[in-house]
Coordinates of N, CA and C in Angstrom, one line a residue:
X580 N 71.0 -14.2 -35.7 CA 71.2 -14.3 -34.2 C 71.7 -15.7 -33.9
X581 N 72.5 -15.7 -32.8 CA 73.0 -17.0 -32.4 C 71.9 -17.8 -31.7
X582 N 72.2 -19.2 -31.6 CA 71.2 -20.0 -31.0 C 70.8 -19.6 -29.6
X583 N 71.9 -19.2 -28.9 CA 71.7 -18.9 -27.5 C 70.8 -17.6 -27.4
X584 N 70.9 -16.7 -28.2 CA 70.1 -15.5 -28.2 C 68.7 -15.8 -28.6
X585 N 68.5 -16.7 -29.5 CA 67.1 -17.1 -29.9 C 66.4 -17.8 -28.8
X586 N 67.1 -18.6 -28.1 CA 66.4 -19.3 -27.0 C 66.0 -18.4 -25.9
X587 N 66.9 -17.4 -25.6 CA 66.5 -16.4 -24.6 C 65.3 -15.6 -25.0
X588 N 65.3 -15.3 -26.3 CA 64.2 -14.5 -26.9 C 62.8 -15.2 -26.8
X589 N 62.9 -16.6 -27.1 CA 61.7 -17.4 -27.1 C 61.2 -17.5 -25.7
X590 N 62.1 -17.8 -24.7 CA 61.7 -17.9 -23.3 C 61.1 -16.6 -22.8
X591 N 61.6 -15.5 -23.2 CA 61.1 -14.2 -22.9 C 59.7 -14.0 -23.5
X592 N 59.5 -14.4 -24.7 CA 58.2 -14.3 -25.4 C 57.2 -15.2 -24.8
X593 N 57.6 -16.4 -24.5 CA 56.7 -17.4 -23.8 C 56.3 -16.8 -22.4
X594 N 57.2 -16.3 -21.7 CA 56.9 -15.7 -20.4 C 55.9 -14.6 -20.5
X595 N 56.1 -13.7 -21.5 CA 55.2 -12.6 -21.7 C 53.8 -13.1 -22.0
X596 N 53.7 -14.2 -22.9 CA 52.4 -14.8 -23.2 C 51.7 -15.3 -22.0
X597 N 52.5 -16.1 -21.2 CA 51.9 -16.6 -19.9 C 51.4 -15.6 -19.0
X598 N 52.1 -14.5 -18.9 CA 51.7 -13.4 -18.0 C 50.4 -12.8 -18.5
X599 N 50.3 -12.6 -19.9 CA 49.1 -12.0 -20.5 C 47.9 -13.0 -20.2
X600 N 48.1 -14.3 -20.4 CA 47.1 -15.3 -20.2 C 46.6 -15.2 -18.7
X601 N 47.6 -15.2 -17.8 CA 47.2 -15.2 -16.4 C 46.4 -13.9 -16.1
X602 N 46.9 -12.8 -16.7 CA 46.1 -11.5 -16.5 C 44.7 -11.6 -17.0
X603 N 44.6 -12.2 -18.1 CA 43.2 -12.4 -18.7 C 42.3 -13.3 -17.8
X604 N 42.9 -14.4 -17.3 CA 42.2 -15.3 -16.5 C 41.8 -14.6 -15.2
X605 N 42.7 -13.8 -14.6 CA 42.3 -13.1 -13.4 C 41.2 -12.1 -13.7
X606 N 41.3 -11.4 -14.8 CA 40.2 -10.4 -15.1 C 38.9 -11.1 -15.3
X607 N 38.9 -12.3 -16.0 CA 37.7 -13.0 -16.3 C 37.1 -13.5 -15.0
X608 N 38.0 -14.0 -14.1 CA 37.6 -14.5 -12.8 C 36.9 -13.4 -12.0
X609 N 37.5 -12.2 -12.0 CA 37.0 -11.1 -11.2 C 35.7 -10.6 -11.8
X610 N 35.6 -10.6 -13.1 CA 34.3 -10.2 -13.8 C 33.2 -11.2 -13.5
X611 N 33.6 -12.5 -13.5 CA 32.6 -13.6 -13.2 C 32.1 -13.4 -11.8
X612 N 33.0 -13.2 -10.9 CA 32.7 -13.0 -9.5 C 31.7 -11.8 -9.3
X613 N 32.0 -10.7 -10.0 CA 31.2 -9.6 -9.9 C 29.8 -9.8 -10.5
X614 N 29.7 -10.6 -11.6 CA 28.4 -10.9 -12.2 C 27.6 -11.8 -11.3
X615 N 28.3 -12.8 -10.6 CA 27.6 -13.7 -9.7 C 27.1 -12.9 -8.5
X616 N 27.9 -11.9 -8.0 CA 27.5 -11.1 -6.9 C 26.3 -10.2 -7.3
X617 N 26.3 -9.7 -8.5 CA 25.2 -8.8 -9.0 C 23.9 -9.7 -9.1
X618 N 24.1 -10.9 -9.7 CA 23.0 -11.8 -9.8 C 22.3 -12.1 -8.5
X619 N 23.2 -12.4 -7.5 CA 22.7 -12.8 -6.2 C 22.0 -11.6 -5.5
X620 N 22.5 -10.4 -5.7 CA 21.9 -9.2 -5.1 C 20.6 -8.9 -5.8
X621 N 20.6 -9.1 -7.1 CA 19.3 -8.9 -7.9 C 18.3 -9.9 -7.4
X622 N 18.6 -11.1 -7.3 CA 17.7 -12.1 -6.9 C 17.2 -11.8 -5.4
X623 N 18.1 -11.4 -4.6 CA 17.7 -11.1 -3.2 C 16.7 -9.9 -3.2
X624 N 16.9 -8.9 -4.1 CA 15.9 -7.8 -4.1 C 14.6 -8.3 -4.7
X625 N 14.6 -9.2 -5.7 CA 13.4 -9.7 -6.2 C 12.6 -10.5 -5.2
X626 N 13.4 -11.4 -4.5 CA 12.7 -12.2 -3.5 C 12.1 -11.4 -2.4
X627 N 12.8 -10.3 -2.1 CA 12.2 -9.4 -1.1 C 10.9 -8.8 -1.5
X628 N 10.9 -8.4 -2.8 CA 9.6 -7.9 -3.4 C 8.5 -9.0 -3.3
X629 N 8.9 -10.2 -3.7 CA 7.9 -11.3 -3.7 C 7.5 -11.6 -2.3
X630 N 8.4 -11.5 -1.3 CA 8.1 -11.7 0.1 C 7.0 -10.8 0.6
X631 N 7.1 -9.5 0.2 CA 6.1 -8.5 0.5 C 4.8 -8.9 -0.1
X632 N 4.8 -9.3 -1.4 CA 3.6 -9.7 -2.0 C 2.9 -10.9 -1.3
X633 N 3.7 -11.8 -0.9 CA 3.2 -13.0 -0.1 C 2.5 -12.6 1.2
X634 N 3.1 -11.6 1.8 CA 2.5 -11.1 3.1 C 1.1 -10.5 2.8
X635 N 1.0 -9.7 1.7 CA -0.2 -9.1 1.4 C -1.3 -10.2 1.0
X636 N -0.8 -11.2 0.2 CA -1.7 -12.3 -0.2 C -2.2 -13.1 1.0
X637 N -1.3 -13.3 2.0 CA -1.6 -14.0 3.2 C -2.7 -13.3 4.0
X638 N -2.6 -12.0 4.1 CA -3.6 -11.2 4.8 C -4.9 -11.3 4.1
X639 N -4.9 -11.1 2.7 CA -6.1 -11.1 1.9 C -6.8 -12.4 2.0
X640 N -6.0 -13.5 1.8 CA -6.6 -14.9 1.8 C -7.1 -15.2 3.2
X641 N -6.4 -14.7 4.2 CA -6.9 -14.9 5.6 C -8.2 -14.2 5.9
X642 N -8.4 -13.0 5.4 CA -9.6 -12.3 5.5 C -10.8 -13.1 4.8
X643 N -10.5 -13.6 3.6 CA -11.5 -14.3 2.8 C -11.9 -15.6 3.6
X644 N -10.9 -16.2 4.2 CA -11.2 -17.4 5.0 C -12.1 -17.1 6.2
X645 N -11.8 -15.9 6.9 CA -12.6 -15.5 8.0 C -14.1 -15.3 7.6
X646 N -14.3 -14.7 6.4 CA -15.6 -14.4 5.9 C -16.3 -15.8 5.7
X647 N -15.6 -16.7 5.0 CA -16.2 -18.0 4.8 C -16.5 -18.8 6.0
X648 N -15.7 -18.7 7.0 CA -15.9 -19.3 8.3 C -17.2 -18.7 9.0
X649 N -17.3 -17.4 8.9 CA -18.5 -16.7 9.5 C -19.8 -17.1 8.8
X650 N -19.7 -17.4 7.5 CA -20.9 -17.7 6.7 C -21.3 -19.2 6.7
X651 N -20.3 -20.0 7.2 CA -20.5 -21.5 7.1 C -21.7 -21.9 8.0
X652 N -21.8 -21.4 9.1 CA -22.9 -21.7 10.0 C -24.3 -21.5 9.4
X653 N -24.4 -20.3 8.7 CA -25.6 -20.0 8.0 C -25.9 -20.9 6.9
X654 N -24.9 -21.3 6.1 CA -25.1 -22.3 5.0 C -25.6 -23.6 5.6
X655 N -25.0 -24.1 6.7 CA -25.4 -25.3 7.3 C -26.8 -25.2 7.8
X656 N -27.2 -24.1 8.4 CA -28.5 -23.9 9.0 C -29.6 -23.9 7.9
X657 N -29.3 -23.3 6.8 CA -30.4 -23.2 5.8 C -30.4 -24.3 4.8
X658 N -29.4 -25.2 4.9 CA -29.4 -26.4 4.1 C -30.0 -27.6 4.9
X659 N -30.4 -27.3 6.1 CA -31.0 -28.4 6.9 C -32.4 -28.7 6.5
X660 N -33.0 -29.8 6.9 CA -34.3 -30.2 6.6 C -35.4 -29.4 7.3
X661 N -35.0 -28.7 8.3 CA -36.0 -28.0 9.2 C -36.1 -26.5 8.9
X662 N -35.8 -26.1 7.7 CA -35.8 -24.6 7.4 C -37.3 -24.2 7.4
X663 N -37.5 -23.0 7.9 CA -38.9 -22.4 7.9 C -38.9 -21.0 7.5
X664 N -40.0 -20.5 7.1 CA -40.1 -19.1 6.7 C -39.7 -18.2 7.8
X665 N -40.0 -18.5 9.1 CA -39.6 -17.7 10.2 C -38.1 -17.5 10.3
X666 N -37.4 -18.6 10.0 CA -35.9 -18.6 10.0 C -35.4 -17.5 9.1
X667 N -36.0 -17.4 7.9 CA -35.6 -16.4 6.9 C -36.0 -15.0 7.3
X668 N -37.1 -14.9 8.0 CA -37.6 -13.6 8.4 C -36.6 -13.1 9.5
X669 N -36.1 -14.0 10.4 CA -35.2 -13.6 11.4 C -33.8 -13.3 10.9
X670 N -33.4 -14.0 9.8 CA -32.1 -13.9 9.1 C -32.3 -13.6 7.6
X671 N -32.8 -12.4 7.3 CA -33.0 -12.1 5.9 C -31.7 -12.1 5.0
X672 N -30.6 -12.0 5.6 CA -29.3 -12.0 4.8 C -29.1 -13.4 4.3
X673 N -29.8 -14.4 4.8 CA -29.6 -15.8 4.3 C -30.1 -15.9 2.8
X674 N -31.0 -15.0 2.5 CA -31.6 -15.0 1.1 C -30.6 -14.5 0.1
X675 N -29.4 -14.0 0.6 CA -28.4 -13.5 -0.4 C -27.2 -14.4 -0.4
X676 N -27.3 -15.6 0.2 CA -26.1 -16.5 0.2 C -25.6 -16.9 -1.1
X677 N -26.5 -17.1 -2.1 CA -26.0 -17.5 -3.4 C -26.0 -16.3 -4.4
X678 N -26.1 -15.1 -3.9 CA -26.2 -14.0 -4.8 C -25.0 -13.0 -4.7
X679 N -24.1 -13.3 -3.8 CA -23.0 -12.3 -3.7 C -21.7 -13.0 -3.3
X680 N -20.6 -12.5 -3.7 CA -19.3 -13.0 -3.4 C -18.2 -12.0 -3.9
X681 N -17.1 -11.9 -3.1 CA -16.1 -10.9 -3.4 C -14.8 -11.6 -3.8
X682 N -14.6 -11.8 -5.1 CA -13.3 -12.4 -5.6 C -12.1 -11.6 -5.4
X683 N -11.0 -12.2 -5.5 CA -9.7 -11.4 -5.3 C -8.6 -12.1 -6.2
X684 N -7.5 -11.4 -6.4 CA -6.4 -11.9 -7.2 C -5.1 -11.8 -6.4
X685 N -4.3 -12.8 -6.6 CA -3.0 -12.8 -5.9 C -2.1 -11.7 -6.5
X686 N -1.2 -11.1 -5.7 CA -0.3 -10.1 -6.2 C 0.6 -10.7 -7.3
X687 N 0.9 -9.8 -8.3 CA 1.6 -10.3 -9.5 C 3.0 -9.6 -9.7
X688 N 3.3 -8.5 -9.0 CA 4.6 -7.8 -9.3 C 5.8 -8.7 -9.1
X689 N 5.9 -9.3 -7.9 CA 7.1 -10.1 -7.5 C 7.2 -11.3 -8.4
X690 N 6.1 -12.0 -8.7 CA 6.2 -13.2 -9.5 C 6.6 -12.9 -10.9
X691 N 6.2 -11.8 -11.5 CA 6.6 -11.4 -12.8 C 8.1 -11.1 -12.8
X692 N 8.7 -10.5 -11.8 CA 10.1 -10.3 -11.7 C 10.9 -11.6 -11.6
X693 N 10.3 -12.6 -10.9 CA 11.0 -13.9 -10.8 C 10.9 -14.6 -12.1
X694 N 9.8 -14.5 -12.8 CA 9.7 -15.2 -14.1 C 10.8 -14.6 -15.1
X695 N 11.0 -13.3 -15.1 CA 12.0 -12.7 -15.9 C 13.4 -13.1 -15.5
X696 N 13.6 -13.1 -14.2 CA 14.9 -13.5 -13.7 C 15.2 -15.0 -14.1
X697 N 14.2 -15.8 -14.0 CA 14.4 -17.3 -14.3 C 14.7 -17.5 -15.8
X698 N 14.1 -16.6 -16.6 CA 14.3 -16.8 -18.1 C 15.7 -16.2 -18.5
X699 N 16.3 -15.4 -17.7 CA 17.6 -14.8 -18.1 C 18.8 -15.4 -17.4
X700 N 18.6 -16.3 -16.4 CA 19.8 -16.8 -15.7 C 19.6 -18.3 -15.5
X701 N 20.6 -18.9 -14.9 CA 20.5 -20.4 -14.7 C 19.4 -20.6 -13.6
X702 N 18.9 -21.8 -13.7 CA 17.8 -22.2 -12.8 C 18.2 -22.2 -11.3
X703 N 17.4 -21.5 -10.5 CA 17.6 -21.5 -9.1 C 16.5 -22.3 -8.5
X704 N 16.8 -23.2 -7.6 CA 15.9 -24.2 -7.0 C 14.7 -23.5 -6.3
X705 N 15.0 -22.5 -5.5 CA 14.0 -21.8 -4.8 C 13.1 -21.0 -5.7
X706 N 13.6 -20.4 -6.8 CA 12.8 -19.7 -7.8 C 11.9 -20.7 -8.5
X707 N 12.4 -21.8 -8.8 CA 11.6 -22.9 -9.5 C 10.4 -23.3 -8.6
X708 N 10.7 -23.5 -7.3 CA 9.6 -23.9 -6.4 C 8.5 -22.8 -6.3
X709 N 9.0 -21.6 -6.2 CA 8.1 -20.4 -6.0 C 7.2 -20.3 -7.2
X710 N 7.8 -20.4 -8.4 CA 7.0 -20.2 -9.7 C 6.0 -21.3 -9.8
X711 N 6.4 -22.6 -9.5 CA 5.5 -23.7 -9.6 C 4.3 -23.5 -8.6
X712 N 4.6 -23.2 -7.4 CA 3.6 -23.0 -6.4 C 2.7 -21.9 -6.7
X713 N 3.2 -20.7 -7.0 CA 2.4 -19.6 -7.3 C 1.4 -19.8 -8.5
X714 N 2.0 -20.3 -9.6 CA 1.2 -20.5 -10.8 C 0.1 -21.5 -10.6
X715 N 0.4 -22.6 -9.8 CA -0.6 -23.6 -9.6 C -1.8 -23.0 -8.8
X716 N -1.5 -22.3 -7.7 CA -2.5 -21.8 -6.9 C -3.3 -20.6 -7.6
X717 N -2.5 -19.8 -8.3 CA -3.1 -18.7 -9.0 C -4.2 -19.2 -10.0
X718 N -3.8 -20.3 -10.7 CA -4.8 -20.9 -11.7 C -6.0 -21.5 -11.0
X719 N -5.8 -22.2 -9.9 CA -6.9 -22.8 -9.1 C -7.8 -21.8 -8.6
X720 N -7.2 -20.7 -8.0 CA -8.1 -19.7 -7.4 C -8.9 -19.0 -8.5
X721 N -8.3 -18.6 -9.6 CA -9.0 -17.9 -10.6 C -10.1 -18.8 -11.2
X722 N -9.8 -20.1 -11.5 CA -10.8 -20.9 -12.0 C -12.0 -21.1 -11.1
X723 N -11.7 -21.3 -9.8 CA -12.7 -21.4 -8.8 C -13.6 -20.2 -8.7
X724 N -12.9 -19.0 -8.7 CA -13.7 -17.7 -8.7 C -14.6 -17.7 -9.9
X725 N -14.1 -18.1 -11.0 CA -14.9 -18.0 -12.2 C -16.2 -18.9 -12.1
X726 N -16.0 -20.1 -11.5 CA -17.1 -21.0 -11.4 C -18.1 -20.5 -10.4
X727 N -17.6 -19.9 -9.3 CA -18.5 -19.3 -8.3 C -19.2 -18.1 -8.9
X728 N -18.5 -17.2 -9.6 CA -19.1 -16.1 -10.3 C -20.2 -16.5 -11.3
X729 N -19.9 -17.6 -12.0 CA -20.8 -18.1 -13.0 C -22.1 -18.6 -12.4
X730 N -21.9 -19.3 -11.2 CA -23.1 -19.8 -10.5 C -23.9 -18.6 -10.0
X731 N -23.3 -17.6 -9.5 CA -24.0 -16.4 -9.0 C -24.8 -15.8 -10.1
X732 N -24.2 -15.6 -11.2 CA -24.8 -15.0 -12.4 C -26.0 -15.9 -12.8
X733 N -25.9 -17.2 -12.8 CA -27.0 -18.1 -13.2 C -28.1 -18.0 -12.2
X734 N -27.8 -17.8 -10.9 CA -28.8 -17.7 -9.9 C -29.6 -16.4 -10.1
X735 N -28.8 -15.3 -10.3 CA -29.4 -14.0 -10.5 C -30.3 -14.0 -11.8
X736 N -29.9 -14.6 -12.8 CA -30.7 -14.7 -14.1 C -31.9 -15.5 -13.9
X737 N -31.8 -16.6 -13.1 CA -33.0 -17.4 -12.8 C -34.0 -16.6 -12.1
X738 N -33.6 -15.9 -11.1 CA -34.6 -15.1 -10.3 C -35.1 -13.9 -11.2
X739 N -34.3 -13.3 -12.0 CA -34.7 -12.2 -12.8 C -35.8 -12.6 -13.8
X740 N -35.7 -13.8 -14.4 CA -36.6 -14.2 -15.4 C -37.8 -15.0 -14.9
X741 N -37.7 -15.4 -13.6 CA -38.8 -16.3 -13.1 C -39.5 -15.8 -11.9
X742 N -38.9 -14.8 -11.2 CA -39.5 -14.3 -9.9 C -39.4 -12.8 -9.9
X743 N -40.5 -12.1 -10.3 CA -40.5 -10.6 -10.3 C -40.1 -10.0 -9.0
X744 N -40.3 -10.7 -7.9 CA -40.0 -10.1 -6.6 C -38.5 -9.9 -6.3
X745 N -37.7 -10.3 -7.2 CA -36.2 -10.2 -7.0 C -35.8 -8.7 -6.9
X746 N -36.6 -7.8 -7.5 CA -36.3 -6.4 -7.4 C -36.6 -5.9 -6.0
X747 N -37.7 -6.4 -5.4 CA -38.0 -6.0 -4.0 C -36.9 -6.6 -3.0
X748 N -36.5 -7.8 -3.3 CA -35.4 -8.4 -2.5 C -34.1 -7.6 -2.5
X749 N -33.7 -7.2 -3.7 CA -32.5 -6.4 -3.8 C -32.6 -5.0 -3.2
X750 N -33.9 -4.5 -3.1 CA -34.1 -3.2 -2.5 C -34.4 -3.3 -1.0
X751 N -34.4 -4.5 -0.5 CA -34.6 -4.7 1.0 C -36.1 -4.7 1.3
X752 N -37.0 -4.9 0.3 CA -38.4 -4.9 0.6 C -38.8 -6.4 0.7
X753 N -39.1 -6.9 1.9 CA -39.2 -8.3 2.2 C -40.6 -8.7 2.6
X754 N -41.6 -8.0 2.1 CA -43.0 -8.4 2.5 C -43.7 -9.4 1.7
X755 N -43.2 -9.7 0.5 CA -43.9 -10.6 -0.5 C -43.8 -12.0 0.0
X756 N -45.0 -12.7 0.3 CA -45.0 -14.1 0.7 C -44.4 -15.0 -0.3
X757 N -44.5 -14.7 -1.6 CA -44.0 -15.6 -2.6 C -42.5 -15.7 -2.5
X758 N -41.9 -14.7 -2.0 CA -40.4 -14.7 -1.8 C -40.0 -15.8 -0.8
X759 N -40.7 -15.8 0.3 CA -40.3 -16.8 1.3 C -40.7 -18.2 0.9
X760 N -41.7 -18.4 0.1 CA -42.1 -19.7 -0.4 C -41.0 -20.3 -1.3
X761 N -40.4 -19.4 -2.0 CA -39.3 -19.9 -2.9 C -38.1 -20.3 -2.1
X762 N -37.8 -19.5 -1.1 CA -36.5 -19.8 -0.3 C -36.6 -21.1 0.6
X763 N -37.8 -21.6 0.8 CA -38.0 -22.8 1.6 C -38.3 -24.0 0.6
X764 N -38.2 -23.7 -0.7 CA -38.5 -24.8 -1.7 C -37.3 -25.6 -2.0
X765 N -37.5 -26.8 -2.5 CA -36.5 -27.7 -2.9 C -35.6 -27.2 -4.0
X766 N -36.2 -26.3 -4.9 CA -35.5 -25.7 -6.0 C -34.4 -24.8 -5.4
X767 N -34.7 -24.0 -4.4 CA -33.7 -23.1 -3.9 C -32.7 -23.9 -3.1
X768 N -33.1 -24.9 -2.4 CA -32.2 -25.7 -1.5 C -31.2 -26.4 -2.4
X769 N -31.6 -26.8 -3.6 CA -30.6 -27.4 -4.5 C -29.6 -26.4 -5.0
X770 N -30.0 -25.2 -5.3 CA -29.1 -24.2 -5.7 C -28.2 -23.8 -4.6
X771 N -28.7 -23.7 -3.4 CA -27.9 -23.4 -2.2 C -26.8 -24.5 -2.0
X772 N -27.2 -25.8 -2.2 CA -26.3 -26.9 -2.0 C -25.2 -26.9 -3.0
X773 N -25.5 -26.5 -4.3 CA -24.5 -26.4 -5.3 C -23.5 -25.3 -5.0
X774 N -24.0 -24.2 -4.6 CA -23.1 -23.0 -4.2 C -22.3 -23.4 -3.0
X775 N -22.8 -24.0 -2.1 CA -22.1 -24.4 -0.9 C -20.9 -25.3 -1.3
X776 N -21.1 -26.2 -2.2 CA -20.1 -27.1 -2.7 C -19.0 -26.3 -3.4
X777 N -19.3 -25.4 -4.2 CA -18.3 -24.6 -4.9 C -17.5 -23.8 -3.9
X778 N -18.1 -23.2 -2.9 CA -17.4 -22.4 -1.9 C -16.6 -23.2 -0.9
X779 N -17.3 -24.2 -0.3 CA -16.7 -24.9 0.8 C -16.1 -26.3 0.4
X780 N -16.5 -26.8 -0.7 CA -15.9 -28.0 -1.2 C -14.7 -27.8 -2.1
X781 N -14.7 -26.6 -2.7 CA -13.6 -26.3 -3.7 C -12.7 -25.1 -3.2
X782 N -13.3 -23.9 -3.1 CA -12.5 -22.7 -2.8 C -11.8 -22.8 -1.4
X783 N -12.5 -23.1 -0.4 CA -12.0 -23.0 1.0 C -10.8 -24.0 1.1
X784 N -10.8 -25.3 0.7 CA -9.7 -26.1 0.8 C -8.5 -25.6 0.0
X785 N -8.7 -24.9 -1.1 CA -7.6 -24.4 -1.9 C -6.9 -23.2 -1.1
X786 N -7.8 -22.4 -0.5 CA -7.2 -21.3 0.3 C -6.5 -21.7 1.5
X787 N -7.0 -22.8 2.2 CA -6.4 -23.3 3.4 C -5.0 -23.9 3.0
X788 N -4.9 -24.6 1.9 CA -3.6 -25.1 1.4 C -2.7 -24.0 1.0
X789 N -3.2 -23.0 0.4 CA -2.4 -21.9 0.0 C -1.7 -21.2 1.2
X790 N -2.4 -21.0 2.3 CA -1.8 -20.5 3.5 C -0.7 -21.3 4.0
X791 N -0.9 -22.6 4.0 CA 0.1 -23.6 4.5 C 1.4 -23.5 3.6
X792 N 1.2 -23.5 2.3 CA 2.3 -23.5 1.4 C 3.1 -22.2 1.5
X793 N 2.3 -21.1 1.7 CA 2.9 -19.8 1.8 C 3.8 -19.6 3.0
X794 N 3.4 -20.2 4.1 CA 4.2 -20.2 5.3 C 5.6 -20.8 5.1
X795 N 5.5 -22.0 4.4 CA 6.8 -22.7 4.1 C 7.7 -21.9 3.2
X796 N 7.1 -21.3 2.2 CA 7.9 -20.5 1.2 C 8.5 -19.3 1.9
X797 N 7.7 -18.6 2.8 CA 8.2 -17.5 3.4 C 9.5 -17.8 4.3
X798 N 9.4 -18.9 4.9 CA 10.6 -19.4 5.7 C 11.8 -19.6 4.8
X799 N 11.6 -20.2 3.7 CA 12.7 -20.4 2.7 C 13.3 -19.1 2.2
X800 N 12.4 -18.1 1.9 CA 12.8 -16.8 1.4 C 13.6 -16.1 2.5
X801 N 13.1 -16.1 3.7 CA 13.8 -15.4 4.8 C 15.2 -16.0 5.1
X802 N 15.3 -17.3 4.8 CA 16.7 -17.9 5.0 C 17.6 -17.4 3.9
X803 N 17.1 -17.1 2.8 CA 17.9 -16.6 1.7 C 18.2 -15.1 1.8
X804 N 17.2 -14.3 2.2 CA 17.4 -12.8 2.1 C 17.4 -12.2 3.5
X805 N 16.9 -12.9 4.5 CA 16.8 -12.4 5.9 C 15.5 -11.7 6.1
X806 N 15.2 -11.3 7.3 CA 13.9 -10.7 7.7 C 13.8 -9.4 7.1

């Protein structure tokens, strides 16, 4: 082939290669854009699920706080130095202050989806904040529930092995004088004070702070996914 023909052939070949490369780059770009869009939509759906979980948790924690607020006056009243047997006869439910509690757990569906998303994709700042916040409060609430539950079990065992009238108390039979003598004793007051600290010195501040942090995160989620 003549030199002129070779040059034309080479230019044609180079042009074909450039076109192929451009086509590949366009295809890759379109594919990347599609993947990014899918990832964003997936995250939006997961955040929506977590948002619903947060709403449920907020209601649940709010109810727990309402119960604690309602019981606080009774704790203060029966921790005072002026407690009498008559006060317990008028408010027999006060004898169960250290014997019952209803623990709860935060919703887990949304947070598990976010953990999976976070492990499979690049870090998202909002997801990182949510994971850190949820895991911190989840751990604190569970540990505090465990301490309160352990204290209640200890109180029940103490009464079971030291005061036979505990059976009557649990059955609502409140005629035994020894029962009232115990509840106005320093021994019971000390146990009531410890339980009060676990509930109002530990659990309630954690739940109050959880509600505040949840409100902030809900606003951030709504900015990302909408109402």
